[in-house]
Short mmCIF file of C-alpha atoms in Angstrom, two decimals:
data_model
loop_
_atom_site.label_atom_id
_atom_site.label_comp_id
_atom_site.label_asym_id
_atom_site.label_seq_id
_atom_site.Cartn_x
_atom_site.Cartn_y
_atom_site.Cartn_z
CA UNK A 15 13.75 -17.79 91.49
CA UNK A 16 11.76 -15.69 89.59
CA UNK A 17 8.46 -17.15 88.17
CA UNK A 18 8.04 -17.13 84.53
CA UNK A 19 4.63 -15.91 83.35
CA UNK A 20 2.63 -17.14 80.36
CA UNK A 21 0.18 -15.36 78.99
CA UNK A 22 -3.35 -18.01 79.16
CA UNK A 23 -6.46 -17.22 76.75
CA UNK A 24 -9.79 -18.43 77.47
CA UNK A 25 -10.77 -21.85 75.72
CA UNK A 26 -13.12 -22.20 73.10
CA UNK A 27 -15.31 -24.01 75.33
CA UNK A 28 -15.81 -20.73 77.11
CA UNK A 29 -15.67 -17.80 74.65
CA UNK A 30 -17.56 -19.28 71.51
CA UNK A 31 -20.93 -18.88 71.84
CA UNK A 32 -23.79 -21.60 70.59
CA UNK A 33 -24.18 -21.70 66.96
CA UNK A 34 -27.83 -20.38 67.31
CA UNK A 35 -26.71 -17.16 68.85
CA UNK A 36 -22.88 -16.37 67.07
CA UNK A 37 -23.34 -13.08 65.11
CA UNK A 38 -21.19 -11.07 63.17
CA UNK A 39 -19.20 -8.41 64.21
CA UNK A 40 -20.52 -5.24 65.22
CA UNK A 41 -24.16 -6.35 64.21
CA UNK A 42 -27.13 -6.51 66.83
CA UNK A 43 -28.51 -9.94 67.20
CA UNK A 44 -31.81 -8.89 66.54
CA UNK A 45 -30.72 -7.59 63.51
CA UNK A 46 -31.51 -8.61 60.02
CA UNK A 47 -29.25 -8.91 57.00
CA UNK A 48 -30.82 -5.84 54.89
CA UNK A 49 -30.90 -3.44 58.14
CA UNK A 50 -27.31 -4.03 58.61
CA UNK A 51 -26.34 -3.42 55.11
CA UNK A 52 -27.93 -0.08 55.25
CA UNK A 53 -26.32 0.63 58.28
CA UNK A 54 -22.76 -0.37 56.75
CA UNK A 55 -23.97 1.98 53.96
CA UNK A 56 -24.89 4.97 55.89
CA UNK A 57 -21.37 4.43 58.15
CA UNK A 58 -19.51 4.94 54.70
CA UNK A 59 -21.11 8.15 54.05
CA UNK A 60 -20.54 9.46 57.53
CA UNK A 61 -16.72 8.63 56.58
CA UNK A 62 -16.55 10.30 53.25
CA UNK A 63 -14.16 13.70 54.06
CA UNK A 64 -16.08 16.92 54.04
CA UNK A 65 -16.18 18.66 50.91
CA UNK A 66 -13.55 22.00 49.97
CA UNK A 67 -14.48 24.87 52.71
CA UNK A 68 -16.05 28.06 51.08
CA UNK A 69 -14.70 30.94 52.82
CA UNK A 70 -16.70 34.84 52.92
CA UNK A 71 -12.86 35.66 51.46
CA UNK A 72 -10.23 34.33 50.15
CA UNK A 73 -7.15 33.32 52.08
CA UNK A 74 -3.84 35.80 52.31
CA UNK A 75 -1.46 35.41 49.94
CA UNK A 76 2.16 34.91 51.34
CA UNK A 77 4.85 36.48 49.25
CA UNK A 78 8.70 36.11 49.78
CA UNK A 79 9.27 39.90 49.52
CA UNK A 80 6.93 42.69 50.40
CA UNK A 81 5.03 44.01 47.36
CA UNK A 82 4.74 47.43 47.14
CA UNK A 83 2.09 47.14 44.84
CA UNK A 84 -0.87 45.18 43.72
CA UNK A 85 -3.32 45.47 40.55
CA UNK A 86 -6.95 43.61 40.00
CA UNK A 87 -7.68 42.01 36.34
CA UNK A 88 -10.84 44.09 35.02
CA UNK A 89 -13.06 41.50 34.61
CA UNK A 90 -11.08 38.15 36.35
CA UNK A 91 -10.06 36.78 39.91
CA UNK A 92 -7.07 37.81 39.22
CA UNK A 93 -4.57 39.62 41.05
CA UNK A 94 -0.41 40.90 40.00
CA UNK A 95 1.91 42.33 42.83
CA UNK A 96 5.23 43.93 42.42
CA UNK A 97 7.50 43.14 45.26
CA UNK A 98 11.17 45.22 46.46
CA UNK A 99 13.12 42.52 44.74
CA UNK A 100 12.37 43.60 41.33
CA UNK A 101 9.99 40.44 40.73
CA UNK A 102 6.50 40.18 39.70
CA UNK A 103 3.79 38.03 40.48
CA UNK A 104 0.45 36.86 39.37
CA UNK A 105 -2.65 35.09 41.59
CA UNK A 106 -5.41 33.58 40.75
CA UNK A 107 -7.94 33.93 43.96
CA UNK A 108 -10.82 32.16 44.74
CA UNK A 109 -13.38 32.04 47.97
CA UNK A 110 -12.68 28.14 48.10
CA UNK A 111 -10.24 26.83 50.89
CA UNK A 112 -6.72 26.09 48.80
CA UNK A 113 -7.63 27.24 45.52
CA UNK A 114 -5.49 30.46 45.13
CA UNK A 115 -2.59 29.77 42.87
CA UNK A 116 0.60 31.55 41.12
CA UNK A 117 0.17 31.63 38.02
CA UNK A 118 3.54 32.92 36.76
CA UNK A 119 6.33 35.37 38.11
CA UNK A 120 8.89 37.52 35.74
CA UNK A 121 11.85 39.00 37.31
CA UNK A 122 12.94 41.11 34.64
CA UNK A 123 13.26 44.59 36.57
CA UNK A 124 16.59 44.86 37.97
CA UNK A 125 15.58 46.77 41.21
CA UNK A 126 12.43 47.31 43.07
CA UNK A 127 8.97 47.26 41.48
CA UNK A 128 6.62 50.41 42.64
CA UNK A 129 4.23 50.06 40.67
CA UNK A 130 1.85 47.66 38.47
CA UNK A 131 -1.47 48.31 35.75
CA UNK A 132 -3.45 46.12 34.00
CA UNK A 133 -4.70 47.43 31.02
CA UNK A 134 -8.55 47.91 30.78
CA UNK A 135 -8.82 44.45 27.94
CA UNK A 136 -6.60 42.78 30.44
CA UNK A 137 -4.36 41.80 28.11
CA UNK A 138 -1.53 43.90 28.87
CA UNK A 139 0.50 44.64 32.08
CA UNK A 140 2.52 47.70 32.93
CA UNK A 141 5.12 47.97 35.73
CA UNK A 142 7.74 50.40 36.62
CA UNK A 143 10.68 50.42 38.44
CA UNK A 144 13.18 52.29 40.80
CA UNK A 145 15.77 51.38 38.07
CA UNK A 146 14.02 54.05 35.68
CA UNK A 147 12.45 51.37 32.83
CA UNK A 148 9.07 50.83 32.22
CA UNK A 149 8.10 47.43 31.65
CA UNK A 150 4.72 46.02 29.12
CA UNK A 151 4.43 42.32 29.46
CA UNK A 152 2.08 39.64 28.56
CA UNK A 153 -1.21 39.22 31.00
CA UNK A 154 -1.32 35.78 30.35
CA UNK A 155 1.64 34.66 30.81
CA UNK A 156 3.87 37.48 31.75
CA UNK A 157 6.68 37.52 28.83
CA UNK A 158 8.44 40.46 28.24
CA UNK A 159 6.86 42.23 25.24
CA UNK A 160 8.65 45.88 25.23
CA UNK A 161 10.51 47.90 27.62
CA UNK A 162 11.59 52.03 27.61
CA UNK A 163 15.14 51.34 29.15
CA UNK A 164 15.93 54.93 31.25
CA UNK A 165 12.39 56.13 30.36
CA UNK A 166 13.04 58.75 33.52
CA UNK A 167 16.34 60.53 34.93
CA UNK A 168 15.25 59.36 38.56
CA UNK A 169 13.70 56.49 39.55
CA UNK A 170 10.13 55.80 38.95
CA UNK A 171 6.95 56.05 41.86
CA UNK A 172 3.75 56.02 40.16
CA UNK A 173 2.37 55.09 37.46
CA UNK A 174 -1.47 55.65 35.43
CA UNK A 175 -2.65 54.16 32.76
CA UNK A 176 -5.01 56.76 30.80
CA UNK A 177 -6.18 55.01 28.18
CA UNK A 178 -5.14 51.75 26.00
CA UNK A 179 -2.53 53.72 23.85
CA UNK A 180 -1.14 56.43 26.45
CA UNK A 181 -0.01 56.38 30.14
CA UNK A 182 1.28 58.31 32.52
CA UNK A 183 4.28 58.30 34.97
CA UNK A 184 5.92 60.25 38.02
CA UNK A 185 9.43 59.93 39.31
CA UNK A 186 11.60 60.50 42.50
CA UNK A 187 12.74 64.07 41.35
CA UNK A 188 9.13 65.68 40.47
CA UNK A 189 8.90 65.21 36.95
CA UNK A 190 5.67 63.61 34.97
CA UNK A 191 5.85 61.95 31.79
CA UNK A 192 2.88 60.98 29.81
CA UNK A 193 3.64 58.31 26.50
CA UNK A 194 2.33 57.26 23.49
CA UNK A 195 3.14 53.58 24.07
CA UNK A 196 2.43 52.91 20.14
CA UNK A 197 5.47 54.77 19.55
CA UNK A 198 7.75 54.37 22.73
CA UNK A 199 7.95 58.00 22.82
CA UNK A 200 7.01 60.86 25.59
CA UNK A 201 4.56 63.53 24.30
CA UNK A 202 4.57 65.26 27.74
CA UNK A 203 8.10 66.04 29.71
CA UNK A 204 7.46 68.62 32.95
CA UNK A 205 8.89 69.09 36.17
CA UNK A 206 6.69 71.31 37.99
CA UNK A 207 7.11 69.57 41.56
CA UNK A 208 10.18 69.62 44.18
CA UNK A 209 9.59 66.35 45.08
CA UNK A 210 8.57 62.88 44.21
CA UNK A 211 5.03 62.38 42.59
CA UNK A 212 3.32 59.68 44.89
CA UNK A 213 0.08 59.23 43.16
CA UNK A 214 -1.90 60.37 39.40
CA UNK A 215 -5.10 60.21 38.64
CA UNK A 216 -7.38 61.56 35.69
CA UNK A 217 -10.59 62.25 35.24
CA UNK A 218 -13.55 60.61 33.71
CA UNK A 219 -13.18 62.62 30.23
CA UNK A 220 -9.34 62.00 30.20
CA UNK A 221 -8.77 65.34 29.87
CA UNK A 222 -6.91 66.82 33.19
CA UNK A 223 -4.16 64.88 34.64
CA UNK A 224 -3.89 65.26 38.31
CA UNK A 225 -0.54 64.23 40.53
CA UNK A 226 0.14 64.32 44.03
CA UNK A 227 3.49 65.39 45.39
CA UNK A 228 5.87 64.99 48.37
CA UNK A 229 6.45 68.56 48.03
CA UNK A 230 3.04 68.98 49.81
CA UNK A 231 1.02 70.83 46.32
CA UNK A 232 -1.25 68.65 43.85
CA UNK A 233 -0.28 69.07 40.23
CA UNK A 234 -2.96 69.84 37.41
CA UNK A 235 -2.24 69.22 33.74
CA UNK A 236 -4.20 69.25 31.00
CA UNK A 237 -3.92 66.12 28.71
CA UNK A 238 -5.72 67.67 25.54
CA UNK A 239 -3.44 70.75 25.08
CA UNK A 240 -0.29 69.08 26.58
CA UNK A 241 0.33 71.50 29.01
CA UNK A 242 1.25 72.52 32.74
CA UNK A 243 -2.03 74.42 34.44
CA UNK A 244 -1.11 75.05 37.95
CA UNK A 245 0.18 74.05 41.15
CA UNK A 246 -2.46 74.06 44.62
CA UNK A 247 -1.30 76.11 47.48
CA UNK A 248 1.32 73.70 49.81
CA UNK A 249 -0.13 71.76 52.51
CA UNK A 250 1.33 70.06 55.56
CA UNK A 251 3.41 67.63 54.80
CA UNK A 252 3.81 65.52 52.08
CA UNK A 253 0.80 64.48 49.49
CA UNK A 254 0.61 60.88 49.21
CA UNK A 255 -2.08 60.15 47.22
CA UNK A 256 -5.22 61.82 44.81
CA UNK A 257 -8.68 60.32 44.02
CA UNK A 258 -11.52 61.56 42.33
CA UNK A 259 -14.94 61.75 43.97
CA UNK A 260 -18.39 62.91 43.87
CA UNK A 261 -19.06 62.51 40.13
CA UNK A 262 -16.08 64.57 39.22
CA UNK A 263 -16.91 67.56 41.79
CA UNK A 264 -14.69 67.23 44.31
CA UNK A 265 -10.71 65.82 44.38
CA UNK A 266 -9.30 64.15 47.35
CA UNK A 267 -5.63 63.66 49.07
CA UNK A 268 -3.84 61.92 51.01
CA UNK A 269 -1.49 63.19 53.46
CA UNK A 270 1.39 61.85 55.31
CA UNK A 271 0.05 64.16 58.51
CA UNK A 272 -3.00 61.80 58.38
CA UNK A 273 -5.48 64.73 56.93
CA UNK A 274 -7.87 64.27 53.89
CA UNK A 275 -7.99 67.74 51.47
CA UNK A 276 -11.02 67.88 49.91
CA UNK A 277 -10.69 70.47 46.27
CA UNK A 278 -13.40 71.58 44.41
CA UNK A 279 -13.72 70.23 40.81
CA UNK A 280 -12.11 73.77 39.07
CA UNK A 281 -10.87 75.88 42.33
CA UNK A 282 -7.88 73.26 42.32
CA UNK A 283 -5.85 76.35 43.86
CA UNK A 284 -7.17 76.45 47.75
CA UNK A 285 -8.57 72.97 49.48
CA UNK A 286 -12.27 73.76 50.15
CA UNK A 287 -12.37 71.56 52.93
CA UNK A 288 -9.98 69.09 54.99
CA UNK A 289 -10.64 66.20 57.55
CA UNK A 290 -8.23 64.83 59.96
CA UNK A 291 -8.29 61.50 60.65
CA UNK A 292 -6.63 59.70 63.58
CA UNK A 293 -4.14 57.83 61.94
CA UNK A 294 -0.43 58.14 61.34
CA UNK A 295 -1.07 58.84 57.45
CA UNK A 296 -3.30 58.23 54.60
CA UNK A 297 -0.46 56.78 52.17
CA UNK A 298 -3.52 55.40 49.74
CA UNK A 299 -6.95 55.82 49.10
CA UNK A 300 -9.14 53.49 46.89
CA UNK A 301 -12.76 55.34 45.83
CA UNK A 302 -15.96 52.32 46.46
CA UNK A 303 -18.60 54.48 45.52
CA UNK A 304 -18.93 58.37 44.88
CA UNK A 305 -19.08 59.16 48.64
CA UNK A 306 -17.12 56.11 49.85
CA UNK A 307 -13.70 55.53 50.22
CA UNK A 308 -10.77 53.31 52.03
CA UNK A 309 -7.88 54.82 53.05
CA UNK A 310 -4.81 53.09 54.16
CA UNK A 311 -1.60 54.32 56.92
CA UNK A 312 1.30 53.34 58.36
CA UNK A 313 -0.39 52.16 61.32
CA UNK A 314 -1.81 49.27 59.26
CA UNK A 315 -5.35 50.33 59.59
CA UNK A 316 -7.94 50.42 56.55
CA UNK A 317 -10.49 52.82 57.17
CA UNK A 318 -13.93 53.11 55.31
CA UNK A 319 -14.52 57.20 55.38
CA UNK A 320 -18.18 58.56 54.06
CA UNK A 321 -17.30 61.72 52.10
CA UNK A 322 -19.52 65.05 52.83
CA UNK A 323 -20.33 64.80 55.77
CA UNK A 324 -16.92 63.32 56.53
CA UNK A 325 -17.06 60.45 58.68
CA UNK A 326 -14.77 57.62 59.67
CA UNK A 327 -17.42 55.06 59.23
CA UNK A 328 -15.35 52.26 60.47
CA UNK A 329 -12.70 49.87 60.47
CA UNK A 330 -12.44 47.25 57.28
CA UNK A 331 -9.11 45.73 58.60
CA UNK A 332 -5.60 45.75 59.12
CA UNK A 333 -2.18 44.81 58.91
CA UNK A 334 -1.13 44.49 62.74
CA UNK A 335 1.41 47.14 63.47
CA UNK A 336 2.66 46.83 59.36
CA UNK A 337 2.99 50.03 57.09
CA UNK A 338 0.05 49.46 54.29
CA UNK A 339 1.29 50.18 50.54
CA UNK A 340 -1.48 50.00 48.80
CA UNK A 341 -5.53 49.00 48.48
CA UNK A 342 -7.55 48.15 45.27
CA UNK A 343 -11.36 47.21 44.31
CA UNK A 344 -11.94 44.12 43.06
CA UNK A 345 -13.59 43.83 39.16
CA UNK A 346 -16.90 42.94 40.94
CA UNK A 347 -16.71 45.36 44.09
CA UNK A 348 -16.89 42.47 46.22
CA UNK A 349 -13.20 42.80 48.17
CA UNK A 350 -10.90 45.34 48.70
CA UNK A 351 -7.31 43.63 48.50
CA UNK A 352 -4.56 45.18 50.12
CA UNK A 353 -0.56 44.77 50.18
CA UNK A 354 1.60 45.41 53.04
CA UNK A 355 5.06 45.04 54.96
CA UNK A 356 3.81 42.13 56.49
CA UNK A 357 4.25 40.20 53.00
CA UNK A 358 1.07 39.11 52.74
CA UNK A 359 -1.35 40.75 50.40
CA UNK A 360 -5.03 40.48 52.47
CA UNK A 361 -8.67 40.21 51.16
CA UNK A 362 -11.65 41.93 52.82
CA UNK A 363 -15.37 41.91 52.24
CA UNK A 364 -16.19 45.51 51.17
CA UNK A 365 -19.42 44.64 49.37
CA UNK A 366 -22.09 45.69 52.05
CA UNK A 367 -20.58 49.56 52.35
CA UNK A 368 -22.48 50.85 49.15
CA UNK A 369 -25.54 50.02 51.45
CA UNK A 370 -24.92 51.99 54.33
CA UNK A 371 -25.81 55.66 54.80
CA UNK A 372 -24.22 58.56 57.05
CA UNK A 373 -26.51 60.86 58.90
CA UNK A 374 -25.84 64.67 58.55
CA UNK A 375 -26.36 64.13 62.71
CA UNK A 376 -22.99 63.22 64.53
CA UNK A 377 -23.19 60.29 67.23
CA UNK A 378 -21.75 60.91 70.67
CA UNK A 379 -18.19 59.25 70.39
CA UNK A 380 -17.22 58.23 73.55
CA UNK A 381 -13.33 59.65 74.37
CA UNK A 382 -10.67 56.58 73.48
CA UNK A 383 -13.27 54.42 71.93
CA UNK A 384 -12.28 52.08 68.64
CA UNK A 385 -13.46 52.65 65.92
CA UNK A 386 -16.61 50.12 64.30
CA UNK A 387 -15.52 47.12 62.83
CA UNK A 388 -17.44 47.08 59.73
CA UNK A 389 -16.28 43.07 58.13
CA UNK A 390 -15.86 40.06 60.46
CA UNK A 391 -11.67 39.75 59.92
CA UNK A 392 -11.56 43.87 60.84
CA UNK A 393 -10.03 43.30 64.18
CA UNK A 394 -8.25 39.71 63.99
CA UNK A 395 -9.21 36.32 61.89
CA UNK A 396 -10.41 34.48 65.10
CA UNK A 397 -14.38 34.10 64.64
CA UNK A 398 -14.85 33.88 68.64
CA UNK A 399 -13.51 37.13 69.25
CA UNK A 400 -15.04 38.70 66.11
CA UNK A 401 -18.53 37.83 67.86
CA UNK A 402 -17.58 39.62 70.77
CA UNK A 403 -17.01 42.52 69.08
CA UNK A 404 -19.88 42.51 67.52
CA UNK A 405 -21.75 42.16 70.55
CA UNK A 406 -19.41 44.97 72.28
CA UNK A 407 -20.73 47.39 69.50
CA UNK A 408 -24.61 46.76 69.89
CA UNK A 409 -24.02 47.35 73.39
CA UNK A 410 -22.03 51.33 73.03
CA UNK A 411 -24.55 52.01 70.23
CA UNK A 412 -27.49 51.20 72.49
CA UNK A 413 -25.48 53.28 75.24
CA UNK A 414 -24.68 56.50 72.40
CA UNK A 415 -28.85 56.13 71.24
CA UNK A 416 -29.69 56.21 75.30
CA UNK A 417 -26.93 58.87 76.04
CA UNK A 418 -28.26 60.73 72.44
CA UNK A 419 -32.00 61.00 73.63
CA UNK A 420 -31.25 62.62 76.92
CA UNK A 421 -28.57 65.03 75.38
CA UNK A 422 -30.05 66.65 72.13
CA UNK A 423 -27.01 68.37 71.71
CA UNK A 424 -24.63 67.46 68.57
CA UNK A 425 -20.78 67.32 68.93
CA UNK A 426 -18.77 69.09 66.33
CA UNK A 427 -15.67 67.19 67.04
CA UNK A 428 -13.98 65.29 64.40
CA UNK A 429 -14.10 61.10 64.15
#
């Protein structure tokens, strides 16, 4: 028969110790009263959680749709994204862990949104749409104010806003419209392209209106006398984007072959220079200073790219293995914010580029090396690997300088 057990404690006569020598929990005996107070005190400090974490960026943004485009308020942390739904969305952002928040969301398009605008005040928003309306809502708390229902015969791609009465926009079939928004009206109807108008820019006078084209030409037209100038000579394929640089003396585009054509401010006709790159495309390109840009592909790499010389001066980030739709300044220059397929729209730390400087001299670049990573997140979010990347660097640029001083010679090959 099995035994049954009972479980015995010890007796008081063994456990409790003399009255002269019983202390209190976790105290030392040779402890006084006011010594273990302050150590009670100092153990409720060490138990207080950690305050909010401030990050060098804010965190991504997760969207339920991919945005095909984003805009930056002029002058707040502010952020609005137009997604393939039709819907759009505004941000707040903020460096502190948990603090970015939607603000509000309007649906009103009834197809997808390719492009948004704040207006300069920031009081106004401007979207378009591939269902052929232009939208103006509310900044602050995106109501519909007006809309120009079948403002194009095609659906609309791009979108500028040239000044706080009149903007400009580009649909699927080639033709540009520019509006007097205080009437509702077009003052400027011309189809001068084959093909859709990607991207418009103007320039700092507002008086030539510039448009890139998927017919492979850039489109000039000037604002002041309302008319069509010219069209540049065609280039391989299509032109997806057009940026003013160099304190109005030189224009920039984007190609979907991956090459940069570089015009001259007024000899729009011929490129006067062009730079390959080694990406799949440059579908956008956001000017940081007047030799500095980022450019953005279909390979989900952002490249920083030092105009004249033309350099790739590095990576800034990516969106692993996701097409890229578009890349904007912040108000304060501090990030560059980009949108991609990946739904997420991504923040990077673009504030130390104005600082660096290209040499006329070309570096050695050894054959299949990466490019530099020039922010911390460039290559991945993990902070142990972004070390050893950094270290990896210092290493091949100590190895170029070494390889450099016994080789005098320059090589002419493009980044």
């Amino acid at each position: 028969m099995a035994a049954s057990t009972q479980h015995v404690g010890p007796t008081s006569e063994e456990t409790d110790p003399p009255e002269s020598v019983r202390t209190e929990p976790n105290k030392d005996p040779g402890t006084s009263e006011s010594e273990s107070e302050k150590l009670e005190d100092d153990a409720e400090e060490e138990e207080e959680p950690p305050g909010p974490k401030i990050r060098e960026t804010p965190q991504d943004i997760q969207l339920e749709a991919i945005a095909n485009t984003v805009a930056l308020h002029p002058s707040r942390d502010i952020l609005v994204c137009g997604d393939v739904d039709g819907d759009v969305y505004a941000f707040s952002y903020s460096c502190t862990e948990g603090e970015n928040r939607e603000l509000w969301s309007s649906g009103h398009h009834l197809k997808s949104c390719r492009q948004v605008r704040i207006s300069a005040d920031g009081l106004k928003l401007y979207s378009v749409s591939r269902d052929k309306a232009v939208h103006l809502l509310d900044m602050e708390r995106g109501q519909l104010v007006s809309r120009i229902r079948g403002a194009h015969g095609a659906p609309i791609n791009s979108l500028l806003l040239v000044d706080e009465n009149m903007l400009a926009t580009g649909d699927d079939g080639g033709t540009l419209k520019v509006w007097d928004m205080r009437k509702g009206t077009a003052i400027m109807d011309m189809k001068n392209h084959e093909d859709y108008i990607s991207d418009i820019t103007v320039d700092q006078n507002k008086r030539i209106l510039l448009t890139a084209s998927g017919d492979g030409t850039m489109g000039v037209f000037n604002l002041k006398r309302r008319r069509f100038e010219l069209l540049s000579e065609y280039q391989s394929g299509d032109l997806t984007s057009v940026a003013v640089m160099k304190r109005g003396k030189k224009v920039v585009c984007g190609s979907s072959e991956g090459t940069v054509y570089i015009f001259n401010w007024n000899g729009f006709g011929a490129t006067s220079d062009r730079f390959a790159l080694k990406a799949e495309s440059v579908d956008c390109i956001a000017p940081i200073t007047e030799n500095i840009m980022c450019t953005a592909s279909m390979d989900g790499y952002i490249r920083a790219i030092n105009l004249l010389p033309n350099r790739v001066i590095g990576c800034i980030g990516q969106h692993v293995g996701e097409p890229v739709e578009e890349i904007v300044k912040s108000w304060d220059s501090r990030f560059l914010v980009s949108c991609a397929h990946d739904q997420l729209i991504k923040f990077w730390d673009v504030s130390g580029l104005p600082k660096l400087s290209v040499d006329e001299y070309r570096k050695r670049k050894k054959k299949g090396g990466r490019m530099k990573s020039l922010t911390k997140k460039a290559l991945g979010d993990n902070d142990f690997f972004s070390g050893l990347v950094e270290e990896t660097e210092k290493k091949e640029e100590e190895e170029e300088e070494q390889e450099e001083g016994d080789d005098s010679d320059s090589d002419s090959g493009s980044d």
